[in-house]
């Protein structure tokens, strides 16, 4: 029988630092969205597939996901044809310029990546961080060969424990 009249020493509540060290949160693997276009310039495909991934069910609305992908595809549709034209001109003149004619293509490719990152940053701050998601452009190895390609990664942000002294 328990001793109801006994006085026990109260244990101290753990500090927030102790909570972070003592608990391990399991975060799902990021969702990878590969390029689905028929043209790739320096690893960046000319479009991404708007098909809703199963890993995002109950986390984000399919309409919001599709709207984000359509905005990304609009940026790619606007910038990649210019990159291809400069790549063609750079390859034609490559022997005469000792490769310097490829610099405009490299700079345009970096600008396209920067534009994509700014778009994803805006999307994250206005919607996806509130839903516990983080989108980013990442370079990964292709499945079929040793080449690199840019993919969209949708990472899950772990929820931090809330310290409430009771």
PDB file of C-alpha atoms in Angstrom:
ATOM      1  CA  UNK A   1       0.000   0.000   0.000  1.00  0.00           C
ATOM      2  CA  UNK A   2       1.306   3.443  -0.910  1.00  0.00           C
ATOM      3  CA  UNK A   3       2.234   5.884   1.801  1.00  0.00           C
ATOM      4  CA  UNK A   4       0.005   8.881   1.117  1.00  0.00           C
ATOM      5  CA  UNK A   5       1.361  10.972   3.975  1.00  0.00           C
ATOM      6  CA  UNK A   6       5.008  10.668   2.938  1.00  0.00           C
ATOM      7  CA  UNK A   7       6.802  13.767   1.728  1.00  0.00           C
ATOM      8  CA  UNK A   8       9.004  13.327  -1.295  1.00  0.00           C
ATOM      9  CA  UNK A   9      11.651  15.671  -2.625  1.00  0.00           C
ATOM     10  CA  UNK A  10      10.470  17.382  -5.810  1.00  0.00           C
ATOM     11  CA  UNK A  11      12.646  16.853  -8.846  1.00  0.00           C
ATOM     12  CA  UNK A  12      13.773  19.961 -10.679  1.00  0.00           C
ATOM     13  CA  UNK A  13      12.415  20.643 -14.144  1.00  0.00           C
ATOM     14  CA  UNK A  14      14.910  20.196 -16.928  1.00  0.00           C
ATOM     15  CA  UNK A  15      16.300  23.342 -18.530  1.00  0.00           C
ATOM     16  CA  UNK A  16      15.774  23.864 -22.288  1.00  0.00           C
ATOM     17  CA  UNK A  17      19.424  22.909 -22.976  1.00  0.00           C
ATOM     18  CA  UNK A  18      18.853  19.586 -21.241  1.00  0.00           C
ATOM     19  CA  UNK A  19      15.746  18.971 -23.342  1.00  0.00           C
ATOM     20  CA  UNK A  20      17.671  19.411 -26.564  1.00  0.00           C
ATOM     21  CA  UNK A  21      20.452  17.062 -25.475  1.00  0.00           C
ATOM     22  CA  UNK A  22      18.152  14.384 -24.080  1.00  0.00           C
ATOM     23  CA  UNK A  23      15.609  14.071 -26.878  1.00  0.00           C
ATOM     24  CA  UNK A  24      16.200  12.871 -30.401  1.00  0.00           C
ATOM     25  CA  UNK A  25      13.544  13.727 -32.946  1.00  0.00           C
ATOM     26  CA  UNK A  26      13.007  11.549 -35.957  1.00  0.00           C
ATOM     27  CA  UNK A  27      12.639  13.641 -39.102  1.00  0.00           C
ATOM     28  CA  UNK A  28      11.490  12.007 -42.358  1.00  0.00           C
ATOM     29  CA  UNK A  29      13.865  11.938 -45.297  1.00  0.00           C
ATOM     30  CA  UNK A  30      13.531  14.913 -47.633  1.00  0.00           C
ATOM     31  CA  UNK A  31      11.350  14.610 -50.707  1.00  0.00           C
ATOM     32  CA  UNK A  32      13.323  14.862 -53.950  1.00  0.00           C
ATOM     33  CA  UNK A  33      11.716  16.409 -57.020  1.00  0.00           C
ATOM     34  CA  UNK A  34      13.811  15.752 -60.114  1.00  0.00           C
ATOM     35  CA  UNK A  35      13.734  17.722 -63.335  1.00  0.00           C
ATOM     36  CA  UNK A  36      11.211  16.440 -65.861  1.00  0.00           C
ATOM     37  CA  UNK A  37      12.157  18.537 -68.864  1.00  0.00           C
ATOM     38  CA  UNK A  38      13.707  17.503 -72.155  1.00  0.00           C
ATOM     39  CA  UNK A  39      16.580  20.002 -71.938  1.00  0.00           C
ATOM     40  CA  UNK A  40      19.258  20.453 -69.280  1.00  0.00           C
ATOM     41  CA  UNK A  41      21.853  23.244 -69.102  1.00  0.00           C
ATOM     42  CA  UNK A  42      24.642  22.803 -66.555  1.00  0.00           C
ATOM     43  CA  UNK A  43      22.522  20.315 -64.592  1.00  0.00           C
ATOM     44  CA  UNK A  44      19.402  22.486 -64.392  1.00  0.00           C
ATOM     45  CA  UNK A  45      16.388  21.021 -66.178  1.00  0.00           C
ATOM     46  CA  UNK A  46      13.980  23.253 -68.074  1.00  0.00           C
ATOM     47  CA  UNK A  47      10.989  22.191 -65.925  1.00  0.00           C
ATOM     48  CA  UNK A  48       9.919  20.191 -62.880  1.00  0.00           C
ATOM     49  CA  UNK A  49       6.984  17.788 -62.640  1.00  0.00           C
ATOM     50  CA  UNK A  50       3.817  19.172 -61.029  1.00  0.00           C
ATOM     51  CA  UNK A  51       2.693  15.738 -59.802  1.00  0.00           C
ATOM     52  CA  UNK A  52       1.925  15.906 -56.071  1.00  0.00           C
ATOM     53  CA  UNK A  53       4.274  13.636 -54.051  1.00  0.00           C
ATOM     54  CA  UNK A  54       2.669  11.212 -51.599  1.00  0.00           C
ATOM     55  CA  UNK A  55       4.996  12.334 -48.782  1.00  0.00           C
ATOM     56  CA  UNK A  56       3.316  15.749 -48.655  1.00  0.00           C
ATOM     57  CA  UNK A  57      -0.219  14.461 -48.094  1.00  0.00           C
ATOM     58  CA  UNK A  58      -1.785  16.225 -45.071  1.00  0.00           C
ATOM     59  CA  UNK A  59       1.145  18.661 -44.902  1.00  0.00           C
ATOM     60  CA  UNK A  60       0.419  21.001 -47.812  1.00  0.00           C
ATOM     61  CA  UNK A  61      -2.475  21.422 -50.211  1.00  0.00           C
ATOM     62  CA  UNK A  62      -1.915  20.025 -53.720  1.00  0.00           C
ATOM     63  CA  UNK A  63      -2.962  23.405 -55.160  1.00  0.00           C
ATOM     64  CA  UNK A  64      -0.255  25.242 -53.195  1.00  0.00           C
ATOM     65  CA  UNK A  65       2.364  22.699 -54.257  1.00  0.00           C
ATOM     66  CA  UNK A  66       1.309  22.997 -57.899  1.00  0.00           C
ATOM     67  CA  UNK A  67       1.353  26.817 -57.739  1.00  0.00           C
ATOM     68  CA  UNK A  68       4.918  26.751 -56.379  1.00  0.00           C
ATOM     69  CA  UNK A  69       6.117  24.352 -59.072  1.00  0.00           C
ATOM     70  CA  UNK A  70       4.419  26.463 -61.761  1.00  0.00           C
ATOM     71  CA  UNK A  71       6.236  29.583 -60.483  1.00  0.00           C
ATOM     72  CA  UNK A  72       9.534  27.676 -60.575  1.00  0.00           C
ATOM     73  CA  UNK A  73       8.794  26.421 -64.091  1.00  0.00           C
ATOM     74  CA  UNK A  74       7.960  29.983 -65.199  1.00  0.00           C
ATOM     75  CA  UNK A  75      11.402  31.167 -64.073  1.00  0.00           C
ATOM     76  CA  UNK A  76      13.036  28.274 -65.907  1.00  0.00           C
ATOM     77  CA  UNK A  77      10.963  28.877 -69.048  1.00  0.00           C
ATOM     78  CA  UNK A  78      12.080  32.494 -69.088  1.00  0.00           C
ATOM     79  CA  UNK A  79      15.796  31.984 -68.425  1.00  0.00           C
ATOM     80  CA  UNK A  80      16.918  28.654 -69.883  1.00  0.00           C
ATOM     81  CA  UNK A  81      16.254  29.356 -73.593  1.00  0.00           C
ATOM     82  CA  UNK A  82      18.590  32.361 -73.350  1.00  0.00           C
ATOM     83  CA  UNK A  83      21.188  30.145 -71.647  1.00  0.00           C
ATOM     84  CA  UNK A  84      20.937  27.591 -74.484  1.00  0.00           C
ATOM     85  CA  UNK A  85      21.468  30.256 -77.149  1.00  0.00           C
ATOM     86  CA  UNK A  86      24.544  31.570 -75.348  1.00  0.00           C
ATOM     87  CA  UNK A  87      25.811  28.018 -74.864  1.00  0.00           C
ATOM     88  CA  UNK A  88      25.515  27.335 -78.580  1.00  0.00           C
ATOM     89  CA  UNK A  89      27.313  30.578 -79.461  1.00  0.00           C
ATOM     90  CA  UNK A  90      29.951  29.869 -76.832  1.00  0.00           C
ATOM     91  CA  UNK A  91      30.615  26.386 -78.205  1.00  0.00           C
ATOM     92  CA  UNK A  92      30.902  27.683 -81.777  1.00  0.00           C
ATOM     93  CA  UNK A  93      33.430  30.345 -80.756  1.00  0.00           C
ATOM     94  CA  UNK A  94      35.189  28.234 -78.114  1.00  0.00           C
ATOM     95  CA  UNK A  95      38.271  27.431 -80.243  1.00  0.00           C
ATOM     96  CA  UNK A  96      38.823  31.059 -81.237  1.00  0.00           C
ATOM     97  CA  UNK A  97      38.410  32.460 -77.708  1.00  0.00           C
ATOM     98  CA  UNK A  98      40.215  29.643 -75.850  1.00  0.00           C
ATOM     99  CA  UNK A  99      37.072  28.896 -73.881  1.00  0.00           C
ATOM    100  CA  UNK A 100      36.379  32.465 -72.767  1.00  0.00           C
ATOM    101  CA  UNK A 101      33.204  32.525 -74.848  1.00  0.00           C
ATOM    102  CA  UNK A 102      31.605  30.119 -72.324  1.00  0.00           C
ATOM    103  CA  UNK A 103      31.795  32.658 -69.477  1.00  0.00           C
ATOM    104  CA  UNK A 104      28.467  34.338 -70.374  1.00  0.00           C
ATOM    105  CA  UNK A 105      26.732  30.949 -70.171  1.00  0.00           C
ATOM    106  CA  UNK A 106      28.278  30.223 -66.781  1.00  0.00           C
ATOM    107  CA  UNK A 107      27.238  33.645 -65.475  1.00  0.00           C
ATOM    108  CA  UNK A 108      23.694  33.241 -66.807  1.00  0.00           C
ATOM    109  CA  UNK A 109      23.469  29.794 -65.225  1.00  0.00           C
ATOM    110  CA  UNK A 110      24.554  31.210 -61.864  1.00  0.00           C
ATOM    111  CA  UNK A 111      21.981  33.979 -62.235  1.00  0.00           C
ATOM    112  CA  UNK A 112      19.252  31.412 -62.937  1.00  0.00           C
ATOM    113  CA  UNK A 113      20.259  29.459 -59.822  1.00  0.00           C
ATOM    114  CA  UNK A 114      20.259  32.676 -57.784  1.00  0.00           C
ATOM    115  CA  UNK A 115      16.775  33.569 -59.087  1.00  0.00           C
ATOM    116  CA  UNK A 116      15.518  30.087 -58.197  1.00  0.00           C
ATOM    117  CA  UNK A 117      16.988  30.346 -54.689  1.00  0.00           C
ATOM    118  CA  UNK A 118      15.375  33.760 -54.168  1.00  0.00           C
ATOM    119  CA  UNK A 119      12.011  32.386 -55.311  1.00  0.00           C
ATOM    120  CA  UNK A 120      12.310  29.388 -52.971  1.00  0.00           C
ATOM    121  CA  UNK A 121      13.350  31.683 -50.114  1.00  0.00           C
ATOM    122  CA  UNK A 122      10.227  33.791 -50.700  1.00  0.00           C
ATOM    123  CA  UNK A 123       8.016  30.681 -50.861  1.00  0.00           C
ATOM    124  CA  UNK A 124       9.557  29.337 -47.647  1.00  0.00           C
ATOM    125  CA  UNK A 125       9.107  32.556 -45.701  1.00  0.00           C
ATOM    126  CA  UNK A 126       5.530  33.155 -46.852  1.00  0.00           C
ATOM    127  CA  UNK A 127       4.119  29.638 -46.623  1.00  0.00           C
ATOM    128  CA  UNK A 128       6.270  26.571 -46.168  1.00  0.00           C
ATOM    129  CA  UNK A 129       8.137  27.417 -42.953  1.00  0.00           C
ATOM    130  CA  UNK A 130       4.744  27.848 -41.266  1.00  0.00           C
ATOM    131  CA  UNK A 131       3.884  24.309 -42.405  1.00  0.00           C
ATOM    132  CA  UNK A 132       7.165  22.841 -41.153  1.00  0.00           C
ATOM    133  CA  UNK A 133       8.717  22.462 -44.625  1.00  0.00           C
ATOM    134  CA  UNK A 134      11.791  23.949 -46.289  1.00  0.00           C
ATOM    135  CA  UNK A 135      12.363  23.983 -50.058  1.00  0.00           C
ATOM    136  CA  UNK A 136      15.830  24.315 -51.548  1.00  0.00           C
ATOM    137  CA  UNK A 137      17.686  23.768 -54.788  1.00  0.00           C
ATOM    138  CA  UNK A 138      20.335  21.088 -54.378  1.00  0.00           C
ATOM    139  CA  UNK A 139      22.916  19.421 -56.597  1.00  0.00           C
ATOM    140  CA  UNK A 140      22.837  15.599 -56.594  1.00  0.00           C
ATOM    141  CA  UNK A 141      24.221  12.741 -58.654  1.00  0.00           C
ATOM    142  CA  UNK A 142      21.960  11.416 -61.407  1.00  0.00           C
ATOM    143  CA  UNK A 143      20.634   7.893 -60.889  1.00  0.00           C
ATOM    144  CA  UNK A 144      21.676   6.654 -64.321  1.00  0.00           C
ATOM    145  CA  UNK A 145      25.197   8.105 -64.607  1.00  0.00           C
ATOM    146  CA  UNK A 146      27.895  10.012 -62.749  1.00  0.00           C
ATOM    147  CA  UNK A 147      26.692  13.452 -63.890  1.00  0.00           C
ATOM    148  CA  UNK A 148      25.301  16.032 -61.459  1.00  0.00           C
ATOM    149  CA  UNK A 149      21.825  17.550 -61.658  1.00  0.00           C
ATOM    150  CA  UNK A 150      19.881  20.145 -59.733  1.00  0.00           C
ATOM    151  CA  UNK A 151      16.846  18.860 -57.852  1.00  0.00           C
ATOM    152  CA  UNK A 152      14.300  20.416 -55.546  1.00  0.00           C
ATOM    153  CA  UNK A 153      14.544  19.126 -51.987  1.00  0.00           C
ATOM    154  CA  UNK A 154      11.600  19.493 -49.639  1.00  0.00           C
ATOM    155  CA  UNK A 155      12.965  19.042 -46.130  1.00  0.00           C
ATOM    156  CA  UNK A 156      10.936  18.619 -42.973  1.00  0.00           C
ATOM    157  CA  UNK A 157      11.726  21.089 -40.191  1.00  0.00           C
ATOM    158  CA  UNK A 158      11.809  19.355 -36.792  1.00  0.00           C
ATOM    159  CA  UNK A 159       9.525  20.851 -34.204  1.00  0.00           C
ATOM    160  CA  UNK A 160      11.409  22.239 -31.234  1.00  0.00           C
ATOM    161  CA  UNK A 161      10.157  21.280 -27.788  1.00  0.00           C
ATOM    162  CA  UNK A 162       8.440  24.108 -25.968  1.00  0.00           C
ATOM    163  CA  UNK A 163       9.685  24.697 -22.457  1.00  0.00           C
ATOM    164  CA  UNK A 164       6.841  25.640 -20.148  1.00  0.00           C
ATOM    165  CA  UNK A 165       7.549  25.909 -16.451  1.00  0.00           C
ATOM    166  CA  UNK A 166       4.415  24.724 -14.679  1.00  0.00           C
TER     167      UNK A 166
END
